[in-house]
mmCIF file of C-alpha atoms and ligand atoms in Angstrom:
data_model
loop_
_atom_site.group_PDB
_atom_site.id
_atom_site.type_symbol
_atom_site.label_atom_id
_atom_site.label_comp_id
_atom_site.label_asym_id
_atom_site.label_seq_id
_atom_site.Cartn_x
_atom_site.Cartn_y
_atom_site.Cartn_z
ATOM 1 C CA MET A 1451 35.358 15.653 26.664
ATOM 2 C CA GLU A 1452 33.133 18.219 25.106
ATOM 3 C CA TRP A 1453 30.508 17.084 22.633
ATOM 4 C CA ASN A 1454 30.829 20.050 20.333
ATOM 5 C CA ALA A 1455 32.599 20.602 17.030
ATOM 6 C CA GLU A 1456 36.059 21.110 18.623
ATOM 7 C CA GLY A 1457 35.668 18.039 20.849
ATOM 8 C CA VAL A 1458 34.605 15.841 17.943
ATOM 9 C CA ARG A 1459 37.428 17.219 15.821
ATOM 10 C CA ALA A 1460 39.969 16.376 18.492
ATOM 11 C CA GLN A 1461 38.552 12.872 18.998
ATOM 12 C CA LEU A 1462 38.531 12.135 15.299
ATOM 13 C CA ALA A 1463 42.141 13.216 15.051
ATOM 14 C CA ALA A 1464 43.125 11.129 18.083
ATOM 15 C CA ALA A 1465 41.473 8.050 16.578
ATOM 16 C CA GLY A 1466 43.159 8.690 13.221
ATOM 17 C CA ALA A 1467 39.855 8.897 11.292
ATOM 18 C CA PRO A 1468 40.665 9.042 7.596
ATOM 19 C CA GLY A 1469 39.164 11.359 4.971
ATOM 20 C CA ILE A 1470 37.725 14.079 7.218
ATOM 21 C CA LEU A 1471 37.147 17.284 5.255
ATOM 22 C CA SER A 1472 35.490 19.463 7.879
ATOM 23 C CA VAL A 1473 33.782 19.421 11.259
ATOM 24 C CA ASP A 1474 31.206 22.090 11.864
ATOM 25 C CA PRO A 1475 28.728 22.811 14.654
ATOM 26 C CA PHE A 1476 25.278 21.558 13.786
ATOM 27 C CA ASP A 1477 21.935 22.060 15.387
ATOM 28 C CA GLY A 1478 20.630 19.078 17.273
ATOM 29 C CA ALA A 1479 23.756 17.037 16.706
ATOM 30 C CA ALA A 1480 27.210 16.996 18.274
ATOM 31 C CA ALA A 1481 28.649 18.091 14.969
ATOM 32 C CA ARG A 1482 28.422 17.783 11.248
ATOM 33 C CA VAL A 1483 31.281 15.896 9.746
ATOM 34 C CA ARG A 1484 32.039 16.051 6.028
ATOM 35 C CA PHE A 1485 34.169 13.275 4.631
ATOM 36 C CA SER A 1486 35.411 12.231 1.270
ATOM 37 C CA PRO A 1487 33.419 9.292 -0.138
ATOM 38 C CA GLU A 1488 36.579 7.340 -1.082
ATOM 39 C CA SER A 1489 37.473 6.820 2.566
ATOM 40 C CA ALA A 1490 34.023 5.634 3.620
ATOM 41 C CA SER A 1491 34.962 1.973 4.195
ATOM 42 C CA ALA A 1492 37.895 2.988 6.380
ATOM 43 C CA LEU A 1493 36.066 5.693 8.277
ATOM 44 C CA PHE A 1494 32.900 3.830 9.301
ATOM 45 C CA PRO A 1495 34.570 1.239 11.604
ATOM 46 C CA VAL A 1496 36.573 3.971 13.344
ATOM 47 C CA LEU A 1497 33.414 5.909 14.123
ATOM 48 C CA ARG A 1498 31.722 2.814 15.496
ATOM 49 C CA ASP A 1499 34.588 1.290 17.434
ATOM 50 C CA ALA A 1500 36.793 4.207 18.515
ATOM 51 C CA LEU A 1501 34.129 6.948 18.962
ATOM 52 C CA GLY A 1502 31.332 4.688 20.128
ATOM 53 C CA PHE A 1503 28.642 5.570 17.532
ATOM 54 C CA THR A 1504 27.049 2.111 17.721
ATOM 55 C CA HIS A 1505 23.702 3.000 16.185
ATOM 56 C CA LEU A 1506 22.920 4.266 12.704
ATOM 57 C CA SER A 1507 19.595 6.042 12.771
ATOM 58 C CA THR A 1508 19.125 6.894 9.141
ATOM 59 C CA VAL A 1509 20.754 7.197 5.760
ATOM 60 C CA GLY A 1510 19.453 9.572 3.145
ATOM 61 C CA GLY A 1511 20.329 11.245 -0.117
ATOM 62 C CA ILE A 1512 19.734 14.673 -1.580
ATOM 63 C CA ASP A 1513 19.964 15.752 -5.182
ATOM 64 C CA TRP A 1514 21.557 19.262 -5.314
ATOM 65 C CA VAL A 1515 21.562 19.216 -9.137
ATOM 66 C CA GLU A 1516 25.308 19.926 -9.443
ATOM 67 C CA ARG A 1517 26.125 17.214 -6.922
ATOM 68 C CA TYR A 1518 24.542 14.560 -4.747
ATOM 69 C CA GLU A 1519 24.859 14.407 -1.032
ATOM 70 C CA VAL A 1520 24.576 11.331 1.105
ATOM 71 C CA PHE A 1521 24.130 11.730 4.873
ATOM 72 C CA TYR A 1522 24.231 9.436 7.894
ATOM 73 C CA LEU A 1523 22.817 10.168 11.302
ATOM 74 C CA LEU A 1524 24.722 8.302 13.970
ATOM 75 C CA TRP A 1525 23.821 7.906 17.619
ATOM 76 C CA SER A 1526 26.087 7.134 20.509
ATOM 77 C CA ASP A 1527 24.487 5.283 23.364
ATOM 78 C CA ALA A 1528 27.347 6.109 25.741
ATOM 79 C CA ALA A 1529 27.429 9.837 25.079
ATOM 80 C CA LYS A 1530 23.757 10.254 24.211
ATOM 81 C CA ARG A 1531 24.718 12.344 21.194
ATOM 82 C CA TYR A 1532 23.904 12.416 17.499
ATOM 83 C CA LEU A 1533 26.539 12.937 14.853
ATOM 84 C CA LEU A 1534 25.706 13.949 11.339
ATOM 85 C CA LEU A 1535 27.992 12.586 8.620
ATOM 86 C CA SER A 1536 27.780 13.728 5.072
ATOM 87 C CA ALA A 1537 29.640 13.317 1.841
ATOM 88 C CA ASP A 1538 29.315 14.934 -1.536
ATOM 89 C CA LEU A 1539 28.980 12.615 -4.511
ATOM 90 C CA ASP A 1540 29.589 13.070 -8.176
ATOM 91 C CA ALA A 1541 26.476 14.158 -10.129
ATOM 92 C CA LYS A 1542 26.869 11.662 -12.967
ATOM 93 C CA THR A 1543 27.220 8.372 -11.202
ATOM 94 C CA PRO A 1544 26.752 8.969 -7.475
ATOM 95 C CA HIS A 1545 27.981 6.008 -5.520
ATOM 96 C CA ILE A 1546 29.612 5.214 -2.183
ATOM 97 C CA GLU A 1547 30.678 2.173 -0.206
ATOM 98 C CA THR A 1548 27.837 0.577 1.778
ATOM 99 C CA ALA A 1549 27.663 1.134 5.517
ATOM 100 C CA SER A 1550 25.671 -2.012 6.073
ATOM 101 C CA THR A 1551 28.782 -4.066 6.745
ATOM 102 C CA VAL A 1552 29.474 -1.826 9.754
ATOM 103 C CA TRP A 1553 25.920 -0.957 10.825
ATOM 104 C CA PRO A 1554 23.421 -3.628 9.644
ATOM 105 C CA SER A 1555 20.567 -1.123 10.024
ATOM 106 C CA ALA A 1556 21.932 0.701 6.973
ATOM 107 C CA ASN A 1557 20.643 -2.084 4.755
ATOM 108 C CA TRP A 1558 17.072 -0.854 4.219
ATOM 109 C CA HIS A 1559 17.923 2.867 4.488
ATOM 110 C CA GLU A 1560 20.410 2.434 1.629
ATOM 111 C CA ARG A 1561 17.866 0.532 -0.394
ATOM 112 C CA GLU A 1562 15.542 3.472 0.019
ATOM 113 C CA ALA A 1563 18.168 6.083 -0.808
ATOM 114 C CA TRP A 1564 19.098 4.112 -3.911
ATOM 115 C CA GLU A 1565 15.517 3.651 -5.059
ATOM 116 C CA LEU A 1566 14.300 7.226 -4.491
ATOM 117 C CA VAL A 1567 17.417 9.326 -5.118
ATOM 118 C CA GLY A 1568 19.460 6.996 -7.252
ATOM 119 C CA ILE A 1569 22.617 6.809 -5.137
ATOM 120 C CA GLY A 1570 24.466 3.548 -5.686
ATOM 121 C CA PHE A 1571 25.862 1.732 -2.665
ATOM 122 C CA ASP A 1572 28.820 -0.513 -3.591
ATOM 123 C CA HIS A 1573 28.970 -3.998 -2.105
ATOM 124 C CA HIS A 1574 25.461 -3.677 -0.686
ATOM 125 C CA PRO A 1575 24.302 -7.254 0.086
ATOM 126 C CA ASP A 1576 20.752 -6.775 -1.264
ATOM 127 C CA LEU A 1577 20.130 -3.647 -3.276
ATOM 128 C CA ARG A 1578 16.543 -4.261 -4.268
ATOM 129 C CA HIS A 1579 13.492 -2.030 -4.447
ATOM 130 C CA LEU A 1580 11.958 -1.297 -1.087
ATOM 131 C CA LEU A 1581 8.956 0.964 -1.511
ATOM 132 C CA MET A 1582 8.376 0.525 -5.247
ATOM 133 C CA PRO A 1583 7.543 -2.663 -7.064
ATOM 134 C CA ASP A 1584 10.282 -4.617 -8.819
ATOM 135 C CA GLY A 1585 10.874 -3.275 -12.296
ATOM 136 C CA TYR A 1586 10.144 0.320 -11.358
ATOM 137 C CA SER A 1587 12.597 2.302 -13.471
ATOM 138 C CA PHE A 1588 12.512 5.801 -12.042
ATOM 139 C CA HIS A 1589 14.322 7.546 -9.174
ATOM 140 C CA PRO A 1590 11.440 9.852 -8.234
ATOM 141 C CA LEU A 1591 13.241 12.132 -5.766
ATOM 142 C CA GLN A 1592 15.780 13.262 -8.328
ATOM 143 C CA ARG A 1593 15.314 16.846 -9.456
ATOM 144 C CA SER A 1594 15.147 15.776 -13.091
ATOM 145 C CA PHE A 1595 12.094 13.629 -12.377
ATOM 146 C CA LYS A 1596 8.976 15.437 -13.620
ATOM 147 C CA LEU A 1597 5.487 14.857 -12.304
ATOM 148 C CA HIS A 1598 4.254 12.720 -15.128
ATOM 149 C CA GLU A 1599 0.932 12.315 -16.694
ATOM 150 C CA PRO A 1600 -0.172 9.088 -15.027
ATOM 151 C CA GLU A 1601 -0.155 7.311 -18.367
ATOM 152 C CA ASP A 1602 3.632 7.744 -18.669
ATOM 153 C CA LEU A 1603 4.179 6.085 -15.372
ATOM 154 C CA GLU A 1604 2.405 2.820 -16.047
ATOM 155 C CA VAL A 1605 4.255 0.090 -14.240
ATOM 156 C CA LYS A 1606 4.204 -3.492 -15.325
ATOM 157 C CA VAL A 1607 2.305 -5.313 -12.576
ATOM 158 C CA ARG A 1608 3.367 -8.848 -11.936
ATOM 159 C CA HIS A 1609 0.461 -11.264 -11.843
ATOM 160 C CA VAL A 1610 0.779 -13.889 -9.154
ATOM 161 C CA MET B 585 -44.719 -16.123 -12.882
ATOM 162 C CA VAL B 586 -44.371 -18.420 -9.894
ATOM 163 C CA THR B 587 -47.495 -20.508 -9.658
ATOM 164 C CA ASN B 588 -46.747 -22.493 -6.551
ATOM 165 C CA ASP B 589 -46.243 -19.567 -4.182
ATOM 166 C CA VAL B 590 -48.051 -21.238 -1.255
ATOM 167 C CA SER B 591 -44.780 -22.806 -0.078
ATOM 168 C CA PHE B 592 -43.157 -19.409 0.171
ATOM 169 C CA VAL B 593 -45.958 -18.107 2.434
ATOM 170 C CA GLU B 594 -45.387 -21.038 4.695
ATOM 171 C CA ILE B 595 -41.641 -20.481 4.746
ATOM 172 C CA GLU B 596 -42.150 -17.115 6.444
ATOM 173 C CA THR B 597 -43.573 -18.783 9.509
ATOM 174 C CA LEU B 598 -40.929 -21.504 9.767
ATOM 175 C CA ARG B 599 -38.323 -21.871 12.518
ATOM 176 C CA SER B 600 -34.795 -21.747 11.172
ATOM 177 C CA ARG B 601 -34.134 -25.506 11.493
ATOM 178 C CA GLU B 602 -37.178 -26.297 9.396
ATOM 179 C CA PHE B 603 -36.244 -23.815 6.726
ATOM 180 C CA LEU B 604 -33.776 -25.836 4.636
ATOM 181 C CA PRO B 605 -35.972 -28.921 4.133
ATOM 182 C CA ALA B 606 -38.970 -26.728 3.302
ATOM 183 C CA ALA B 607 -37.015 -24.574 0.904
ATOM 184 C CA LYS B 608 -35.583 -27.687 -0.736
ATOM 185 C CA GLU B 609 -39.077 -29.137 -1.187
ATOM 186 C CA ALA B 610 -40.549 -25.917 -2.514
ATOM 187 C CA LEU B 611 -37.721 -25.300 -4.951
ATOM 188 C CA GLY B 612 -37.718 -28.924 -5.982
ATOM 189 C CA SER B 613 -41.353 -28.855 -6.997
ATOM 190 C CA MET B 614 -40.902 -25.516 -8.772
ATOM 191 C CA ILE B 615 -37.950 -26.802 -10.728
ATOM 192 C CA LYS B 616 -40.032 -29.824 -11.766
ATOM 193 C CA GLU B 617 -42.724 -27.541 -13.053
ATOM 194 C CA GLN B 618 -40.769 -24.843 -14.713
ATOM 195 C CA GLY B 619 -37.384 -26.275 -15.692
ATOM 196 C CA GLU B 620 -34.058 -25.474 -14.167
ATOM 197 C CA SER B 621 -32.694 -22.475 -16.010
ATOM 198 C CA LYS B 622 -35.818 -20.388 -15.611
ATOM 199 C CA LEU B 623 -35.890 -20.717 -11.906
ATOM 200 C CA ILE B 624 -32.363 -21.276 -10.674
ATOM 201 C CA ARG B 625 -30.857 -18.196 -12.253
ATOM 202 C CA PRO B 626 -33.361 -15.735 -10.843
ATOM 203 C CA VAL B 627 -33.133 -17.345 -7.409
ATOM 204 C CA PHE B 628 -29.363 -17.183 -7.407
ATOM 205 C CA ASN B 629 -29.533 -13.617 -8.646
ATOM 206 C CA TRP B 630 -31.945 -12.687 -5.851
ATOM 207 C CA ALA B 631 -29.891 -14.469 -3.213
ATOM 208 C CA GLY B 632 -26.606 -13.097 -4.494
ATOM 209 C CA ARG B 633 -27.539 -9.492 -4.784
ATOM 210 C CA ASN B 634 -29.117 -9.466 -1.314
ATOM 211 C CA SER B 635 -26.136 -10.994 0.441
ATOM 212 C CA LEU B 636 -23.098 -9.240 -0.995
ATOM 213 C CA PHE B 637 -20.066 -10.150 1.058
ATOM 214 C CA PRO B 638 -17.305 -7.564 0.638
ATOM 215 C CA LEU B 639 -13.729 -8.313 1.418
ATOM 216 C CA HIS B 640 -12.616 -6.862 4.753
ATOM 217 C CA TRP B 641 -9.683 -4.960 3.350
ATOM 218 C CA GLY B 642 -8.835 -1.416 4.341
ATOM 219 C CA LEU B 643 -6.300 0.461 2.236
ATOM 220 C CA ALA B 644 -6.314 4.100 3.352
ATOM 221 C CA CYS B 645 -8.487 6.804 4.887
ATOM 222 C CA CYS B 646 -11.640 5.678 2.976
ATOM 223 C CA ALA B 647 -11.450 2.500 5.034
ATOM 224 C CA ILE B 648 -12.498 4.554 8.056
ATOM 225 C CA GLU B 649 -15.801 5.424 6.327
ATOM 226 C CA PHE B 650 -16.050 1.827 5.199
ATOM 227 C CA ALA B 651 -15.757 0.748 8.846
ATOM 228 C CA ALA B 652 -18.303 3.368 9.902
ATOM 229 C CA ALA B 653 -20.795 2.032 7.383
ATOM 230 C CA PHE B 654 -20.764 -1.293 9.222
ATOM 231 C CA GLY B 655 -21.096 0.298 12.651
ATOM 232 C CA ALA B 656 -24.301 0.777 14.613
ATOM 233 C CA ARG B 657 -25.353 4.090 13.076
ATOM 234 C CA TRP B 658 -25.369 3.111 9.397
ATOM 235 C CA ASP B 659 -25.470 -0.664 9.804
ATOM 236 C CA ALA B 660 -24.837 -1.955 6.339
ATOM 237 C CA GLU B 661 -25.762 -5.436 7.500
ATOM 238 C CA ARG B 662 -29.403 -4.366 7.012
ATOM 239 C CA PHE B 663 -28.777 -4.955 3.323
ATOM 240 C CA GLY B 664 -27.139 -8.332 3.829
ATOM 241 C CA VAL B 665 -23.685 -6.860 3.384
ATOM 242 C CA VAL B 666 -21.255 -8.647 5.737
ATOM 243 C CA PRO B 667 -17.531 -8.102 5.434
ATOM 244 C CA ARG B 668 -15.558 -11.336 5.359
ATOM 245 C CA SER B 669 -11.864 -11.761 6.008
ATOM 246 C CA SER B 670 -11.077 -14.300 3.301
ATOM 247 C CA PRO B 671 -11.422 -13.526 -0.434
ATOM 248 C CA ARG B 672 -12.687 -17.108 -0.881
ATOM 249 C CA GLN B 673 -15.883 -16.151 0.967
ATOM 250 C CA CYS B 674 -16.437 -12.841 -0.838
ATOM 251 C CA ASP B 675 -18.204 -11.742 -3.993
ATOM 252 C CA LEU B 676 -17.578 -8.033 -3.652
ATOM 253 C CA LEU B 677 -14.253 -6.168 -3.616
ATOM 254 C CA ILE B 678 -14.650 -2.638 -2.209
ATOM 255 C CA VAL B 679 -11.359 -0.861 -3.005
ATOM 256 C CA ASN B 680 -11.450 1.752 -0.256
ATOM 257 C CA GLY B 681 -8.299 3.781 -0.589
ATOM 258 C CA THR B 682 -5.123 4.681 -2.392
ATOM 259 C CA VAL B 683 -3.682 1.811 -4.376
ATOM 260 C CA THR B 684 0.076 2.036 -4.845
ATOM 261 C CA TRP B 685 1.973 0.215 -7.538
ATOM 262 C CA LYS B 686 3.594 -1.809 -4.759
ATOM 263 C CA VAL B 687 0.298 -3.241 -3.581
ATOM 264 C CA ALA B 688 -1.210 -3.528 -7.049
ATOM 265 C CA HIS B 689 -0.362 -7.161 -7.658
ATOM 266 C CA LYS B 690 -1.705 -8.100 -4.211
ATOM 267 C CA LEU B 691 -4.979 -6.487 -5.168
ATOM 268 C CA ILE B 692 -5.102 -8.508 -8.396
ATOM 269 C CA ALA B 693 -4.307 -11.685 -6.437
ATOM 270 C CA LEU B 694 -7.109 -11.015 -3.973
ATOM 271 C CA TYR B 695 -9.538 -10.287 -6.795
ATOM 272 C CA GLU B 696 -8.596 -13.483 -8.560
ATOM 273 C CA GLN B 697 -8.989 -15.507 -5.407
ATOM 274 C CA MET B 698 -12.622 -14.491 -5.141
ATOM 275 C CA PRO B 699 -15.101 -16.966 -6.635
ATOM 276 C CA GLU B 700 -17.329 -15.979 -9.554
ATOM 277 C CA PRO B 701 -19.631 -14.177 -9.846
ATOM 278 C CA LYS B 702 -17.850 -11.136 -8.370
ATOM 279 C CA TRP B 703 -18.070 -7.392 -8.436
ATOM 280 C CA VAL B 704 -15.839 -4.419 -7.690
ATOM 281 C CA ILE B 705 -16.755 -1.069 -6.158
ATOM 282 C CA ALA B 706 -14.148 1.711 -6.447
ATOM 283 C CA MET B 707 -14.766 3.748 -3.295
ATOM 284 C CA GLY B 708 -13.466 7.303 -3.200
ATOM 285 C CA ASN B 709 -11.454 9.485 -5.526
ATOM 286 C CA CYS B 710 -8.240 7.561 -5.039
ATOM 287 C CA ALA B 711 -9.660 4.264 -6.176
ATOM 288 C CA THR B 712 -11.629 5.943 -8.934
ATOM 289 C CA GLY B 713 -8.790 7.932 -10.505
ATOM 290 C CA GLY B 714 -5.849 8.376 -8.186
ATOM 291 C CA GLY B 715 -7.500 11.214 -6.243
ATOM 292 C CA PRO B 716 -5.141 13.865 -4.881
ATOM 293 C CA PHE B 717 -2.212 11.579 -5.640
ATOM 294 C CA ARG B 718 -2.998 11.152 -9.319
ATOM 295 C CA THR B 719 0.331 12.424 -10.557
ATOM 296 C CA ALA B 720 2.394 10.885 -7.735
ATOM 297 C CA TYR B 721 5.128 8.523 -8.632
ATOM 298 C CA SER B 722 3.822 5.639 -6.577
ATOM 299 C CA VAL B 723 0.048 5.655 -7.012
ATOM 300 C CA VAL B 724 -2.098 3.717 -9.460
ATOM 301 C CA PRO B 725 -4.262 6.371 -11.209
ATOM 302 C CA GLY B 726 -7.507 4.483 -10.915
ATOM 303 C CA VAL B 727 -8.035 0.908 -9.852
ATOM 304 C CA ASP B 728 -9.812 0.165 -13.109
ATOM 305 C CA LYS B 729 -6.315 -0.182 -14.599
ATOM 306 C CA LEU B 730 -6.024 -3.376 -12.584
ATOM 307 C CA VAL B 731 -9.486 -4.935 -12.186
ATOM 308 C CA PRO B 732 -12.888 -4.334 -13.838
ATOM 309 C CA VAL B 733 -14.928 -1.886 -11.789
ATOM 310 C CA ASP B 734 -18.766 -1.979 -11.627
ATOM 311 C CA VAL B 735 -19.637 0.988 -9.485
ATOM 312 C CA TYR B 736 -17.629 4.173 -8.807
ATOM 313 C CA ILE B 737 -18.302 6.247 -5.678
ATOM 314 C CA ALA B 738 -17.045 9.800 -5.698
ATOM 315 C CA GLY B 739 -15.882 11.638 -2.594
ATOM 316 C CA CYS B 740 -12.790 12.128 -0.513
ATOM 317 C CA PRO B 741 -13.871 10.244 1.455
ATOM 318 C CA PRO B 742 -17.437 9.294 0.484
ATOM 319 C CA ARG B 743 -19.750 9.321 3.476
ATOM 320 C CA PRO B 744 -21.123 5.949 4.625
ATOM 321 C CA GLU B 745 -24.480 6.914 3.030
ATOM 322 C CA ALA B 746 -22.676 7.192 -0.302
ATOM 323 C CA LEU B 747 -21.183 3.737 0.194
ATOM 324 C CA LEU B 748 -24.569 2.309 0.958
ATOM 325 C CA ASP B 749 -26.005 4.069 -2.081
ATOM 326 C CA GLY B 750 -23.210 2.499 -4.153
ATOM 327 C CA ILE B 751 -24.013 -0.936 -2.776
ATOM 328 C CA LEU B 752 -27.708 -0.497 -3.551
ATOM 329 C CA ARG B 753 -26.806 0.632 -7.026
ATOM 330 C CA LEU B 754 -24.724 -2.443 -7.431
ATOM 331 C CA GLU B 755 -27.671 -4.526 -6.344
ATOM 332 C CA ALA B 756 -29.818 -2.847 -9.001
ATOM 333 C CA LEU B 757 -27.097 -3.485 -11.517
ATOM 334 C CA ILE B 758 -26.929 -7.149 -10.687
ATOM 335 C CA ARG B 759 -30.687 -7.412 -10.956
ATOM 336 C CA GLU B 760 -30.576 -5.638 -14.333
ATOM 337 C CA ARG B 761 -27.930 -7.913 -15.687
ATOM 338 C CA GLY B 762 -29.954 -10.895 -14.467
ATOM 339 C CA ALA B 763 -26.917 -13.108 -14.350
HETATM 340 S S1 SF4 C 414 -10.261 9.302 -1.651
HETATM 341 FE FE1 SF4 C 414 -9.628 10.686 -0.063
HETATM 342 S S2 SF4 C 414 -10.315 9.741 1.823
HETATM 343 FE FE2 SF4 C 414 -10.350 8.173 0.225
HETATM 344 S S3 SF4 C 414 -8.394 7.126 0.372
HETATM 345 FE FE3 SF4 C 414 -8.154 8.755 -1.128
HETATM 346 S S4 SF4 C 414 -7.382 10.490 0.016
HETATM 347 FE FE4 SF4 C 414 -8.219 9.040 1.516
#
């Protein structure tokens, strides 16, 4: 089958993938698939098992001010193709089901997206700080985060 | 004033295996003459400031200049400065790079593992005040927020000469304090 937007759309439909909003062509990937965040936990296993996207390369988040976006870059070893998944999240309390139960590599990526962008990942096994020390209370890649005077940013350092 | 300086003249011509007994004898007789505190403290000060052992700990780009300072061209070992890999063997912490909040408590732990007396050199703009990352969300704006700093070296990065100058200034400082 063709690894373009039409091909991916047909495959998704054949596999009965839930919650697909749109499938568009995307540079460097087979397609860009938008899905609704509520269907995340049902969609992820279909992508891995039926479509063969066995590897999750990265998870990231973007703050678009009026909404958040979470994206996943999947890789299929069989087809040698990337697939870009993305979902729009609510601006007040952005959260989505974790992908780490389907792709274990999501664990650290989701920790990073939570810590820097502030996206919550439900049922994540270990949502701790990754790049910042424990007790760091900012999400610095949010648009509302201002470059502070260093004094404002003083972090309590744990003595060991 | 050291009266019995004959022994020191002899020490210069000694082979290394004869040095320790001779030094012991010379110091012993001087202590007897002059009393402990007058002699021991200056001797320790002299020995300490001429054999500063910095911790072998590279944090960021400044560590490259730190490494160069110990290479053949600048050869910091001329001044008795030998990097050691364990904080237990060190009396000088050269903070040579950007300190993030994540690594801050490790830096404090390393500092506290060093035996007294100990000194800290903040090498480069990052360690001195955060450098180009001063307003960044993850960087400690100056390592003096974490540990007491004795000598600051400006530059991004400071050249090895500047590091050597900082070390010599620290030696002068230790001599001045006379601890
Ligand atoms: S002062 Fe400059 S060279 Fe040194 S660690 Fe900071 S950025 Fe790198």
